[in-house]
CSV table of C-alpha atoms and ligand atoms in Angstrom, one decimal:
chain,number,residue,atom,x,y,z
A,233,MET,CA,114.9,120.8,80.6
A,234,THR,CA,115.4,119.7,84.2
A,235,GLU,CA,112.0,119.7,85.9
A,236,PRO,CA,110.6,118.8,88.2
A,237,SER,CA,112.9,121.5,89.7
A,238,GLU,CA,113.6,122.0,93.3
A,239,VAL,CA,112.1,125.3,94.7
A,240,THR,CA,114.8,127.2,96.4
A,241,SER,CA,113.2,130.7,97.1
A,242,PHE,CA,110.1,131.0,99.2
A,243,ASP,CA,108.5,132.7,102.3
A,244,PRO,CA,108.8,130.1,105.0
A,245,ASP,CA,105.7,131.3,107.0
A,246,GLN,CA,103.6,131.2,103.8
A,247,LEU,CA,104.9,127.8,103.0
A,248,GLN,CA,104.0,126.3,106.3
A,249,GLU,CA,100.4,127.7,105.9
A,250,ASP,CA,100.2,126.2,102.3
A,251,PHE,CA,101.3,122.7,103.5
A,252,LYS,CA,98.9,122.8,106.5
A,253,ARG,CA,96.0,123.8,104.1
A,254,TYR,CA,96.9,121.1,101.7
A,255,TYR,CA,96.6,118.3,104.5
A,256,LYS,CA,93.4,120.0,106.0
A,257,ASP,CA,91.4,120.3,102.8
A,258,HIS,CA,93.0,118.6,99.9
A,259,PHE,CA,94.7,115.4,101.1
A,260,ASP,CA,93.2,112.4,99.2
A,261,ARG,CA,92.2,109.9,101.9
A,262,THR,CA,91.4,107.2,99.4
A,263,ILE,CA,95.1,106.8,98.8
A,264,LEU,CA,95.7,105.6,102.4
A,265,HIS,CA,92.7,103.3,102.4
A,266,ARG,CA,94.1,101.7,99.2
A,267,ILE,CA,97.6,101.3,100.7
A,268,PHE,CA,96.5,100.0,104.2
A,269,LYS,CA,93.7,97.9,102.8
A,270,ASN,CA,92.0,96.3,105.8
A,271,LYS,CA,95.1,96.5,108.1
A,272,PRO,CA,94.8,98.4,111.4
A,273,PHE,CA,95.6,102.1,111.2
A,274,GLY,CA,96.3,102.9,114.9
A,275,THR,CA,99.4,100.7,115.5
A,276,ARG,CA,101.3,101.8,112.3
A,277,GLU,CA,104.5,103.8,112.6
A,278,PHE,CA,104.6,107.1,111.1
A,279,ALA,CA,107.5,109.5,110.8
A,280,VAL,CA,107.1,113.2,110.3
A,281,LEU,CA,109.9,115.7,109.4
A,282,ARG,CA,108.6,118.8,111.1
A,283,MET,CA,109.0,122.0,109.1
A,284,ASP,CA,108.7,124.2,112.1
A,285,MET,CA,111.4,122.6,114.2
A,286,ASN,CA,113.2,120.9,111.3
A,287,THR,CA,113.5,117.7,113.3
A,288,TRP,CA,112.3,114.2,112.8
A,289,VAL,CA,109.4,112.8,114.9
A,290,ARG,CA,109.6,109.1,114.6
A,291,ASN,CA,108.1,106.3,116.4
A,292,ARG,CA,104.6,107.8,116.4
A,293,SER,CA,101.3,106.2,115.7
A,294,PHE,CA,97.9,107.9,115.2
A,295,GLU,CA,94.6,106.6,116.3
A,296,ASN,CA,93.0,107.0,112.9
A,297,MET,CA,93.3,109.0,109.7
A,298,ASP,CA,91.4,112.0,111.2
A,299,VAL,CA,94.0,112.2,114.0
A,300,LEU,CA,96.8,112.0,111.5
A,301,ILE,CA,95.4,114.7,109.4
A,302,GLU,CA,94.8,116.9,112.4
A,303,TYR,CA,98.3,116.5,113.4
A,304,LEU,CA,99.6,117.6,109.9
A,305,THR,CA,97.2,120.5,109.9
A,306,LEU,CA,98.6,121.8,113.2
A,307,TYR,CA,102.2,121.1,112.5
A,308,PRO,CA,103.5,121.7,109.0
A,309,ALA,CA,105.4,118.6,107.7
A,310,LYS,CA,108.4,118.8,105.4
A,311,GLY,CA,107.9,115.1,104.8
A,312,VAL,CA,105.6,112.3,106.0
A,313,TYR,CA,106.7,108.7,106.1
A,314,ILE,CA,105.2,105.4,106.8
A,315,GLY,CA,106.8,102.5,108.7
A,316,ALA,CA,105.7,99.0,109.6
A,317,LEU,CA,102.8,97.7,111.6
A,318,TYR,CA,103.2,97.0,115.4
A,319,GLU,CA,101.2,95.1,117.9
A,320,GLU,CA,100.5,98.3,120.0
A,321,PRO,CA,100.3,102.0,119.5
A,322,LEU,CA,103.7,103.6,119.6
A,323,THR,CA,104.5,105.9,122.6
A,324,ARG,CA,107.5,107.0,124.4
A,325,GLU,CA,107.6,103.7,126.3
A,326,LYS,CA,106.3,101.4,123.7
A,327,THR,CA,108.9,102.1,120.8
A,328,ILE,CA,109.5,100.1,117.6
A,329,HIS,CA,112.3,98.5,119.4
A,330,ASN,CA,110.4,97.0,122.2
A,331,THR,CA,106.9,96.4,120.6
A,332,LYS,CA,106.2,93.4,118.6
A,333,TRP,CA,106.6,93.8,114.8
A,334,MET,CA,103.5,92.6,113.0
A,335,GLY,CA,104.2,93.1,109.3
A,336,ARG,CA,104.9,95.4,106.4
A,337,GLU,CA,104.2,95.5,102.7
A,338,LEU,CA,106.9,94.5,100.3
A,339,LEU,CA,108.4,97.7,98.8
A,340,PHE,CA,110.6,98.6,95.9
A,341,ASP,CA,112.3,102.0,95.6
A,342,LEU,CA,113.7,103.4,92.4
A,343,ASP,CA,115.6,106.6,92.4
A,344,MET,CA,116.9,108.3,89.3
A,345,ASP,CA,120.3,109.2,91.0
A,346,ALA,CA,121.2,105.5,90.9
A,347,TYR,CA,121.4,105.8,87.2
A,348,ASP,CA,124.0,108.5,87.2
A,349,PRO,CA,126.7,106.2,85.7
A,350,VAL,CA,124.6,105.5,82.7
A,351,ARG,CA,122.3,108.5,81.9
A,352,THR,CA,122.7,109.7,78.4
A,353,CYS,CA,121.4,113.2,79.1
A,354,GLU,CA,123.1,116.1,81.0
A,355,CYS,CA,121.3,115.3,84.3
A,356,SER,CA,122.8,114.0,87.5
A,357,GLY,CA,121.8,113.6,91.1
A,358,ARG,CA,118.3,115.2,91.8
A,359,LYS,CA,117.7,116.4,88.2
A,360,VAL,CA,115.5,114.6,85.9
A,361,CYS,CA,114.4,115.2,82.3
A,362,GLU,CA,112.2,113.6,79.8
A,363,ILE,CA,115.0,111.5,78.4
A,364,CYS,CA,116.4,110.0,81.7
A,365,TRP,CA,112.9,109.4,83.1
A,366,VAL,CA,112.5,106.7,80.5
A,367,HIS,CA,114.8,104.7,82.8
A,368,MET,CA,112.1,104.9,85.4
A,369,GLN,CA,109.3,103.8,83.0
A,370,GLU,CA,111.4,100.8,81.8
A,371,ALA,CA,112.2,99.9,85.4
A,372,ALA,CA,108.4,99.9,86.3
A,373,LEU,CA,107.7,97.7,83.3
A,374,ILE,CA,110.3,95.2,84.3
A,375,ILE,CA,109.6,95.1,88.0
A,376,ASP,CA,105.8,94.9,87.5
A,377,ASP,CA,106.1,92.1,85.1
A,378,THR,CA,108.6,90.2,87.1
A,379,LEU,CA,106.4,90.5,90.3
A,380,ARG,CA,103.3,89.3,88.6
A,381,ILE,CA,104.7,86.5,86.3
A,382,ASP,CA,107.7,85.1,88.2
A,383,PHE,CA,106.3,85.6,91.7
A,384,GLY,CA,102.5,85.6,91.1
A,385,PHE,CA,101.8,88.8,93.0
A,386,SER,CA,98.7,90.7,91.8
A,387,ASP,CA,98.0,93.6,94.0
A,388,LEU,CA,100.7,96.2,93.0
A,389,VAL,CA,100.5,99.9,93.5
A,390,TRP,CA,102.9,102.2,91.8
A,391,VAL,CA,103.6,105.6,93.4
A,392,TYR,CA,105.4,108.7,92.0
A,393,THR,CA,107.4,110.0,94.9
A,394,GLY,CA,107.0,113.6,93.9
A,395,GLY,CA,110.7,113.9,93.2
A,396,ARG,CA,113.0,111.7,91.2
A,397,GLY,CA,111.5,108.3,91.4
A,398,TYR,CA,109.0,105.5,91.9
A,399,HIS,CA,107.9,103.4,94.8
A,400,CYS,CA,106.1,100.0,94.2
A,401,TRP,CA,103.9,98.8,97.1
A,402,VAL,CA,103.2,95.0,96.8
A,403,LEU,CA,100.0,94.7,98.7
A,404,ASP,CA,99.3,91.0,98.3
A,405,ASP,CA,98.5,89.5,101.8
A,406,SER,CA,101.3,87.0,101.4
A,407,THR,CA,104.0,89.7,101.4
A,408,PHE,CA,103.0,91.3,104.7
A,409,THR,CA,104.9,88.9,107.0
A,410,LEU,CA,107.9,88.0,104.8
A,411,THR,CA,111.0,88.0,106.9
A,412,ARG,CA,114.1,90.0,106.0
A,413,ASP,CA,115.8,87.0,104.5
A,414,GLN,CA,112.9,86.2,102.2
A,415,ARG,CA,112.8,89.8,101.0
A,416,VAL,CA,116.6,89.5,100.4
A,417,ALA,CA,115.9,86.4,98.2
A,418,ILE,CA,113.2,88.3,96.1
A,419,ILE,CA,115.6,91.2,95.6
A,420,SER,CA,118.5,89.0,94.8
A,421,TYR,CA,116.6,87.2,92.1
A,422,MET,CA,115.6,90.5,90.6
A,423,GLN,CA,118.9,92.5,91.0
A,424,LEU,CA,121.2,92.0,88.0
A,425,ILE,CA,123.6,94.8,88.8
A,426,ILE,CA,125.7,94.4,91.8
A,427,GLY,CA,128.0,97.5,92.3
A,428,ASP,CA,129.6,97.7,88.8
A,429,GLU,CA,129.1,94.1,88.0
A,430,VAL,CA,126.5,92.8,85.8
A,431,LYS,CA,125.2,89.3,86.6
A,432,GLU,CA,125.5,86.8,83.8
A,433,LEU,CA,122.2,85.2,82.9
A,434,GLY,CA,122.1,81.4,82.5
A,435,PRO,CA,120.5,79.5,79.7
A,436,ASN,CA,117.5,78.7,81.9
A,437,GLU,CA,116.7,82.3,82.6
A,438,LYS,CA,114.3,82.6,79.6
A,439,PHE,CA,111.7,84.8,81.3
A,440,MET,CA,114.3,87.3,82.2
A,441,LYS,CA,116.0,87.3,78.9
A,442,ASN,CA,112.8,87.8,77.1
A,443,ARG,CA,111.6,90.5,79.4
A,444,ILE,CA,114.9,92.4,78.9
A,445,LEU,CA,114.8,91.9,75.2
A,446,ASN,CA,111.2,93.0,74.8
A,447,HIS,CA,111.3,96.1,77.2
A,448,LEU,CA,114.8,97.3,77.1
A,449,ALA,CA,116.6,96.4,73.9
A,450,ARG,CA,115.1,99.0,71.6
A,451,ASN,CA,115.7,101.8,73.9
A,452,PHE,CA,119.3,100.6,74.5
A,453,VAL,CA,120.1,101.0,70.8
A,454,THR,CA,118.1,104.2,70.4
A,455,HIS,CA,119.7,106.0,73.4
A,456,SER,CA,123.3,104.7,73.1
A,457,LYS,CA,125.9,106.1,70.8
A,458,GLU,CA,127.5,103.8,68.3
A,459,SER,CA,130.7,103.7,70.2
A,460,LEU,CA,128.9,102.5,73.3
A,461,LEU,CA,127.2,99.7,71.3
A,462,LYS,CA,130.6,98.7,70.1
A,463,GLU,CA,132.4,98.8,73.4
A,464,GLU,CA,129.7,97.6,75.8
A,465,ALA,CA,127.5,95.2,73.6
A,466,GLY,CA,130.1,93.7,71.2
A,467,PHE,CA,128.7,95.2,68.1
A,468,GLY,CA,131.2,95.8,65.2
A,469,THR,CA,131.4,99.3,63.5
A,470,THR,CA,129.2,98.3,60.5
A,471,THR,CA,126.5,96.5,62.6
A,472,ALA,CA,126.4,99.2,65.2
A,473,LYS,CA,125.8,101.9,62.5
A,474,ARG,CA,123.3,99.6,60.7
A,475,MET,CA,121.4,99.0,63.9
A,476,LYS,CA,121.2,102.7,64.7
A,477,ASP,CA,120.0,103.5,61.3
A,478,LYS,CA,117.4,100.6,61.2
A,479,ILE,CA,116.1,100.8,64.8
A,480,GLU,CA,113.0,102.8,63.9
A,481,THR,CA,111.9,100.2,61.4
A,482,VAL,CA,112.8,97.0,63.4
A,483,SER,CA,109.5,95.3,64.1
A,484,SER,CA,110.6,92.9,66.7
A,485,PRO,CA,113.3,93.2,69.4
A,486,ARG,CA,114.5,89.7,68.2
A,487,GLU,CA,115.8,91.2,65.1
A,488,ILE,CA,118.0,93.5,67.2
A,489,LEU,CA,119.4,90.4,68.9
A,490,GLU,CA,120.0,88.6,65.6
A,491,LEU,CA,122.3,91.5,64.5
A,492,ALA,CA,124.4,91.2,67.7
A,493,PRO,CA,127.6,89.3,67.1
A,494,ASN,CA,127.6,87.8,70.6
A,495,THR,CA,124.3,87.5,72.5
A,496,ASP,CA,125.9,87.3,75.9
A,497,ASP,CA,127.7,90.6,75.3
A,498,PHE,CA,124.5,92.2,74.1
A,499,PHE,CA,122.6,91.2,77.1
A,500,LYS,CA,125.3,92.5,79.4
A,501,GLY,CA,125.3,95.8,77.7
A,502,VAL,CA,121.5,96.1,77.8
A,503,ILE,CA,121.4,95.2,81.5
A,504,LYS,CA,124.3,97.5,82.5
A,505,HIS,CA,122.7,100.5,80.7
A,506,ARG,CA,118.9,99.9,81.0
A,507,TYR,CA,118.0,97.3,83.7
A,508,PRO,CA,116.3,98.6,87.0
A,509,ARG,CA,118.7,99.8,89.7
A,510,ILE,CA,116.8,98.8,92.9
A,511,ASP,CA,117.6,100.4,96.3
A,512,GLN,CA,117.8,97.2,98.2
A,513,GLY,CA,117.7,98.9,101.7
A,514,VAL,CA,114.1,99.9,101.4
A,515,SER,CA,112.9,96.4,100.4
A,516,VAL,CA,114.7,94.4,103.0
A,517,ASP,CA,115.0,96.7,106.2
A,518,LEU,CA,111.8,96.0,108.0
A,519,LYS,CA,112.1,99.1,110.1
A,520,LYS,CA,112.8,101.6,107.4
A,521,VAL,CA,110.2,104.3,106.7
A,522,ILE,CA,109.1,105.3,103.2
A,523,ARG,CA,107.4,108.5,101.9
A,524,MET,CA,103.6,108.4,102.5
A,525,PRO,CA,101.7,108.3,99.2
A,526,GLY,CA,99.5,111.4,99.0
A,527,SER,CA,102.0,113.5,100.9
A,528,VAL,CA,103.9,116.4,99.5
A,529,HIS,CA,107.5,116.3,98.4
A,530,PHE,CA,109.2,119.3,99.9
A,531,GLY,CA,111.9,119.9,97.4
A,532,THR,CA,109.5,120.1,94.5
A,533,ARG,CA,106.2,120.9,96.0
A,534,ASN,CA,104.8,117.9,94.1
A,535,VAL,CA,102.2,115.6,95.4
A,536,SER,CA,103.4,112.0,95.7
A,537,GLU,CA,100.6,110.1,93.9
A,538,ILE,CA,99.3,106.7,92.9
A,539,ILE,CA,100.1,106.2,89.1
A,540,ASP,CA,98.1,103.5,87.2
A,541,ASN,CA,100.5,103.4,84.3
A,542,PRO,CA,104.0,104.2,85.5
A,543,TRP,CA,105.4,103.3,82.0
A,544,ASP,CA,103.5,106.2,80.5
A,545,PHE,CA,103.8,108.7,83.3
A,546,ASN,CA,106.5,111.4,83.0
A,547,PRO,CA,106.6,114.0,85.8
A,548,ILE,CA,107.8,116.7,83.5
A,549,PHE,CA,104.4,116.8,82.0
A,550,HIS,CA,102.1,114.9,84.5
A,551,ALA,CA,103.4,115.7,88.1
A,552,LYS,CA,100.9,117.9,90.1
A,553,SER,CA,102.2,120.5,92.5
A,554,ILE,CA,100.2,121.2,95.7
A,555,TYR,CA,99.2,124.6,94.2
A,556,GLU,CA,97.5,122.9,91.3
A,557,VAL,CA,95.8,120.4,93.6
A,558,MET,CA,94.6,123.4,95.9
A,559,GLY,CA,93.5,125.3,92.9
A,560,ASP,CA,95.9,128.2,93.3
A,561,GLU,CA,97.3,128.1,89.8
B,762,ZN,ZN1,118.0,113.7,82.2
Protein backbone atom coordinates (compact mmCIF):
# COMPACT_ATOMS: atom_id res chain seq x y z
CA MET A 1 0.00 0.00 0.00
CA THR A 2 1.57 3.28 -1.04
CA GLU A 3 -0.97 5.97 -0.43
CA PRO A 4 -1.35 8.91 -0.27
CA SER A 5 -0.52 8.48 -3.92
CA GLU A 6 0.31 11.23 -6.32
CA VAL A 7 -2.38 11.90 -8.89
CA THR A 8 -0.88 11.72 -12.36
CA SER A 9 -3.80 11.74 -14.80
CA PHE A 10 -6.30 14.61 -14.82
CA ASP A 11 -8.02 17.30 -16.87
CA PRO A 12 -5.98 20.47 -16.22
CA ASP A 13 -8.85 22.91 -16.84
CA GLN A 14 -11.18 21.04 -14.54
CA LEU A 15 -8.46 20.84 -11.90
CA GLN A 16 -7.93 24.61 -11.95
CA GLU A 17 -11.66 25.10 -11.42
CA ASP A 18 -11.67 22.56 -8.56
CA PHE A 19 -8.81 24.31 -6.77
CA LYS A 20 -10.42 27.73 -7.20
CA ARG A 21 -13.72 26.39 -5.85
CA TYR A 22 -11.95 24.88 -2.86
CA TYR A 23 -10.43 28.21 -1.81
CA LYS A 24 -13.62 30.14 -2.55
CA ASP A 25 -16.10 27.99 -0.67
CA HIS A 26 -14.29 25.47 1.50
CA PHE A 27 -11.03 26.95 2.80
CA ASP A 28 -11.06 26.84 6.60
CA ARG A 29 -10.21 30.36 7.74
CA THR A 30 -9.91 29.38 11.38
CA ILE A 31 -6.63 27.64 10.52
CA LEU A 32 -4.91 30.89 9.57
CA HIS A 33 -6.38 32.68 12.59
CA ARG A 34 -4.86 29.94 14.74
CA ILE A 35 -1.46 30.17 13.06
CA PHE A 36 -1.19 33.96 12.92
CA LYS A 37 -2.75 34.55 16.36
CA ASN A 38 -2.78 38.31 16.92
CA LYS A 39 -0.01 39.08 14.41
CA PRO A 40 -0.69 41.47 11.52
CA PHE A 41 -1.85 39.84 8.29
CA GLY A 42 -1.10 42.55 5.74
CA THR A 43 2.69 42.58 6.00
CA ARG A 44 3.26 38.83 5.86
CA GLU A 45 5.05 37.31 2.89
CA PHE A 46 3.07 34.81 0.85
CA ALA A 47 4.36 32.80 -2.08
CA VAL A 48 2.06 31.21 -4.60
CA LEU A 49 2.98 28.66 -7.22
CA ARG A 50 0.54 29.54 -9.97
CA MET A 51 -1.02 26.61 -11.80
CA ASP A 52 -2.01 28.64 -14.85
CA MET A 53 1.48 30.06 -15.47
CA ASN A 54 3.48 27.39 -13.62
CA THR A 55 5.61 30.11 -12.04
CA TRP A 56 6.28 31.30 -8.53
CA VAL A 57 4.84 34.57 -7.33
CA ARG A 58 6.93 35.45 -4.28
CA ASN A 59 7.39 38.57 -2.30
CA ARG A 60 3.67 39.21 -2.14
CA SER A 61 1.48 40.33 0.71
CA PHE A 62 -2.30 40.54 0.99
CA GLU A 63 -4.19 43.19 2.91
CA ASN A 64 -6.31 40.64 4.74
CA MET A 65 -7.60 37.08 4.45
CA ASP A 66 -10.45 38.08 2.13
CA VAL A 67 -7.97 39.50 -0.38
CA LEU A 68 -5.80 36.38 -0.18
CA ILE A 69 -8.80 34.13 -0.79
CA GLU A 70 -10.02 36.32 -3.64
CA TYR A 71 -6.59 35.95 -5.26
CA LEU A 72 -6.66 32.14 -4.89
CA THR A 73 -10.20 32.13 -6.30
CA LEU A 74 -9.09 34.06 -9.38
CA TYR A 75 -5.74 32.35 -9.93
CA PRO A 76 -5.51 28.60 -9.36
CA ALA A 77 -2.63 27.80 -7.01
CA LYS A 78 -0.51 24.70 -7.29
CA GLY A 79 0.89 25.58 -3.87
CA VAL A 80 0.47 28.35 -1.31
CA TYR A 81 3.29 29.15 1.11
CA ILE A 82 3.84 31.46 4.07
CA GLY A 83 6.99 33.42 4.83
CA ALA A 84 7.99 35.83 7.56
CA LEU A 85 6.41 39.03 8.82
CA TYR A 86 7.84 42.35 7.56
CA GLU A 87 7.48 45.97 8.58
CA GLU A 88 5.60 47.03 5.45
CA PRO A 89 3.43 45.35 2.83
CA LEU A 90 5.57 43.79 0.12
CA THR A 91 5.51 45.37 -3.33
CA ARG A 92 7.79 45.42 -6.35
CA GLU A 93 9.81 48.15 -4.62
CA LYS A 94 9.51 46.99 -1.02
CA THR A 95 10.81 43.44 -1.19
CA ILE A 96 11.82 41.03 1.54
CA HIS A 97 15.38 42.13 0.84
CA ASN A 98 14.94 45.81 1.57
CA THR A 99 12.10 45.80 4.09
CA LYS A 100 12.71 45.26 7.77
CA TRP A 101 12.17 41.67 8.92
CA MET A 102 9.88 41.61 11.98
CA GLY A 103 9.74 37.97 12.96
CA ARG A 104 8.67 34.47 12.24
CA GLU A 105 7.39 31.45 14.11
CA LEU A 106 9.79 28.66 15.00
CA LEU A 107 9.18 25.85 12.53
CA PHE A 108 10.07 22.20 12.22
CA ASP A 109 9.89 20.23 9.01
CA LEU A 110 9.75 16.44 8.93
CA ASP A 111 9.76 14.70 5.61
CA MET A 112 9.45 10.96 5.06
CA ASP A 113 12.09 10.84 2.33
CA ALA A 114 14.79 11.75 4.88
CA TYR A 115 14.17 8.27 6.32
CA ASP A 116 15.05 6.42 3.12
CA PRO A 117 18.26 4.90 4.59
CA VAL A 118 16.32 3.30 7.46
CA ARG A 119 12.83 2.52 6.19
CA THR A 120 11.93 -1.12 6.75
CA CYS A 121 9.14 -1.23 4.13
CA GLU A 122 9.35 -1.06 0.35
CA CYS A 123 8.81 2.71 0.15
CA SER A 124 11.29 5.39 -0.82
CA GLY A 125 11.15 9.03 -1.90
CA ARG A 126 7.60 10.35 -2.01
CA LYS A 127 5.92 7.06 -1.20
CA VAL A 128 4.59 6.42 2.27
CA CYS A 129 2.73 3.51 3.81
CA GLU A 130 1.32 2.71 7.21
CA ILE A 131 4.59 1.06 8.27
CA CYS A 132 6.98 3.89 7.51
CA TRP A 133 4.53 6.58 8.68
CA VAL A 134 5.22 5.31 12.21
CA HIS A 135 8.53 7.22 11.90
CA MET A 136 6.52 10.44 11.55
CA GLN A 137 4.37 9.61 14.58
CA GLU A 138 7.46 8.90 16.66
CA ALA A 139 9.14 12.10 15.48
CA ALA A 140 6.10 14.13 16.51
CA LEU A 141 6.14 12.53 19.97
CA ILE A 142 9.83 13.22 20.49
CA ILE A 143 9.80 16.78 19.17
CA ASP A 144 6.61 17.76 20.98
CA ASP A 145 7.97 16.39 24.24
CA THR A 146 11.37 18.05 23.81
CA LEU A 147 9.90 21.44 22.96
CA ARG A 148 7.54 21.38 25.93
CA ILE A 149 9.78 19.86 28.58
CA ASP A 150 13.33 20.90 27.69
CA PHE A 151 12.46 24.33 26.25
CA GLY A 152 9.20 25.17 28.04
CA PHE A 153 7.23 26.03 24.90
CA SER A 154 3.49 25.43 25.14
CA ASP A 155 1.73 26.69 22.02
CA LEU A 156 2.51 24.02 19.44
CA VAL A 157 0.50 23.34 16.30
CA TRP A 158 1.10 20.19 14.28
CA VAL A 159 0.21 20.24 10.61
CA TYR A 160 -0.04 17.36 8.15
CA THR A 161 1.46 18.72 4.93
CA GLY A 162 -0.92 16.83 2.65
CA GLY A 163 1.98 14.80 1.29
CA ARG A 164 4.70 12.93 3.08
CA GLY A 165 5.35 14.79 6.30
CA TYR A 166 4.53 17.07 9.19
CA HIS A 167 5.27 20.64 10.09
CA CYS A 168 5.34 21.84 13.67
CA TRP A 169 4.61 25.51 14.29
CA VAL A 170 5.87 26.77 17.65
CA LEU A 171 3.68 29.80 18.30
CA ASP A 172 4.89 30.94 21.71
CA ASP A 173 5.54 34.69 21.43
CA SER A 174 9.12 34.22 22.60
CA THR A 175 9.98 32.29 19.41
CA PHE A 176 8.91 35.03 17.04
CA THR A 177 12.05 37.13 17.15
CA LEU A 178 14.60 34.36 17.68
CA THR A 179 17.68 35.03 15.58
CA ARG A 180 19.11 32.56 13.13
CA ASP A 181 21.85 31.62 15.60
CA GLN A 182 19.34 30.98 18.38
CA ARG A 183 17.33 28.74 16.07
CA VAL A 184 20.51 26.90 15.09
CA ALA A 185 21.21 26.33 18.81
CA ILE A 186 17.75 24.82 19.39
CA ILE A 187 18.03 22.56 16.36
CA SER A 188 21.58 21.53 17.26
CA TYR A 189 20.40 20.43 20.69
CA MET A 190 17.63 18.34 19.15
CA GLN A 191 19.48 16.88 16.20
CA LEU A 192 21.21 13.62 17.04
CA ILE A 193 21.89 12.47 13.50
CA ILE A 194 24.35 14.56 11.53
CA GLY A 195 24.86 13.15 8.04
CA ASP A 196 25.53 9.47 8.68
CA GLU A 197 26.90 10.08 12.16
CA VAL A 198 24.98 9.52 15.39
CA LYS A 199 25.77 11.93 18.21
CA GLU A 200 26.83 10.17 21.40
CA LEU A 201 24.68 10.99 24.42
CA GLY A 202 26.56 11.94 27.55
CA PRO A 203 25.70 10.69 31.07
CA ASN A 204 23.89 13.97 31.83
CA GLU A 205 21.47 13.74 28.97
CA LYS A 206 18.91 11.84 30.99
CA PHE A 207 15.82 13.57 29.57
CA MET A 208 16.86 12.70 26.07
CA LYS A 209 17.74 9.11 26.94
CA ASN A 210 14.46 8.51 28.74
CA ARG A 211 12.53 10.01 25.87
CA ILE A 212 14.30 7.79 23.35
CA LEU A 213 13.79 4.75 25.52
CA ASN A 214 10.12 5.42 26.18
CA HIS A 215 9.05 6.43 22.69
CA LEU A 216 11.38 4.60 20.32
CA ALA A 217 12.93 1.48 21.85
CA ARG A 218 9.93 -0.80 21.47
CA ASN A 219 9.37 0.08 17.82
CA PHE A 220 13.08 -0.29 17.17
CA VAL A 221 12.95 -3.92 18.27
CA THR A 222 9.60 -4.62 16.60
CA HIS A 223 10.51 -3.13 13.23
CA SER A 224 14.13 -4.32 13.03
CA LYS A 225 15.29 -7.72 11.85
CA GLU A 226 17.40 -9.80 14.24
CA SER A 227 20.46 -9.21 12.05
CA LEU A 228 20.03 -5.45 12.42
CA LEU A 229 19.70 -5.69 16.20
CA LYS A 230 22.98 -7.57 16.21
CA GLU A 231 24.88 -5.32 13.86
CA GLU A 232 23.55 -1.94 14.90
CA ALA A 233 22.67 -2.27 18.58
CA GLY A 234 25.20 -4.76 19.89
CA PHE A 235 22.77 -7.59 20.67
CA GLY A 236 24.10 -11.14 20.62
CA THR A 237 22.34 -13.79 18.49
CA THR A 238 20.45 -15.26 21.45
CA THR A 239 19.40 -11.98 23.04
CA ALA A 240 18.31 -10.55 19.67
CA LYS A 241 16.05 -13.56 19.13
CA ARG A 242 14.75 -13.48 22.71
CA MET A 243 14.04 -9.79 22.45
CA LYS A 244 12.10 -10.19 19.21
CA ASP A 245 10.07 -13.07 20.68
CA LYS A 246 9.41 -11.23 23.92
CA ILE A 247 8.76 -7.69 22.69
CA GLU A 248 4.96 -7.95 22.71
CA THR A 249 4.95 -8.88 26.37
CA VAL A 250 7.62 -6.48 27.62
CA SER A 251 5.84 -4.14 30.01
CA SER A 252 8.45 -1.42 30.33
CA PRO A 253 11.02 -0.17 27.83
CA ARG A 254 13.59 -0.43 30.59
CA GLU A 255 13.39 -4.22 30.28
CA ILE A 256 14.58 -3.87 26.69
CA LEU A 257 17.54 -1.82 27.82
CA GLU A 258 18.39 -4.38 30.50
CA LEU A 259 18.72 -7.07 27.86
CA ALA A 260 21.09 -5.00 25.74
CA PRO A 261 24.70 -6.05 26.35
CA ASN A 262 25.95 -2.50 25.79
CA THR A 263 23.63 0.45 26.45
CA ASP A 264 25.70 2.93 24.42
CA ASP A 265 25.49 0.71 21.34
CA PHE A 266 21.80 0.21 21.98
CA PHE A 267 21.07 3.94 22.12
CA LYS A 268 23.16 4.50 19.00
CA GLY A 269 21.15 1.88 17.13
CA VAL A 270 17.80 3.26 18.26
CA ILE A 271 18.78 6.83 17.38
CA LYS A 272 20.10 5.89 13.95
CA HIS A 273 16.99 3.92 13.00
CA ARG A 274 14.14 5.73 14.79
CA TYR A 275 15.14 9.24 15.96
CA PRO A 276 13.62 12.28 14.16
CA ARG A 277 15.40 13.49 11.04
CA ILE A 278 14.72 17.22 11.04
CA ASP A 279 15.25 19.38 7.95
CA GLN A 280 17.33 22.13 9.50
CA GLY A 281 16.90 24.59 6.61
CA VAL A 282 13.23 25.29 7.32
CA SER A 283 13.94 25.96 11.00
CA VAL A 284 16.90 28.29 10.64
CA ASP A 285 16.42 30.12 7.34
CA LEU A 286 14.42 33.18 8.31
CA LYS A 287 13.31 33.89 4.75
CA LYS A 288 12.25 30.41 3.72
CA VAL A 289 8.56 29.89 2.91
CA ILE A 290 6.54 26.94 4.19
CA ARG A 291 3.32 25.36 2.94
CA MET A 292 0.25 27.21 4.19
CA PRO A 293 -1.85 25.10 6.56
CA GLY A 294 -5.28 24.70 5.03
CA SER A 295 -3.93 24.79 1.46
CA VAL A 296 -4.02 21.88 -0.96
CA HIS A 297 -1.05 19.65 -1.76
CA PHE A 298 -0.99 19.51 -5.54
CA GLY A 299 0.63 16.08 -5.82
CA THR A 300 -1.93 14.23 -3.68
CA ARG A 301 -4.92 16.65 -3.74
CA ASN A 302 -4.94 16.28 0.03
CA VAL A 303 -5.67 19.20 2.28
CA SER A 304 -2.88 20.26 4.61
CA GLU A 305 -4.58 20.28 8.00
CA ILE A 306 -3.96 20.88 11.68
CA ILE A 307 -3.70 17.58 13.55
CA ASP A 308 -4.36 17.46 17.28
CA ASN A 309 -2.68 14.10 17.84
CA PRO A 310 0.01 13.61 15.21
CA TRP A 311 1.15 10.42 17.00
CA ASP A 312 -2.19 8.82 16.11
CA PHE A 313 -2.75 10.33 12.67
CA ASN A 314 -1.96 8.23 9.61
CA PRO A 315 -2.60 9.77 6.18
CA ILE A 316 -3.34 6.36 4.67
CA PHE A 317 -6.54 6.33 6.72
CA HIS A 318 -7.12 9.92 7.81
CA ALA A 319 -5.99 12.33 5.07
CA LYS A 320 -8.79 14.28 3.40
CA SER A 321 -8.74 15.10 -0.30
CA ILE A 322 -10.25 18.37 -1.53
CA TYR A 323 -12.99 16.30 -3.15
CA GLU A 324 -14.02 14.90 0.21
CA VAL A 325 -13.92 18.36 1.75
CA MET A 326 -16.00 19.77 -1.13
CA GLY A 327 -18.51 16.91 -0.83
CA ASP A 328 -17.79 15.58 -4.33
CA GLU A 329 -17.18 12.03 -3.18
ZN1 LIG B 1 6.50 2.58 3.68
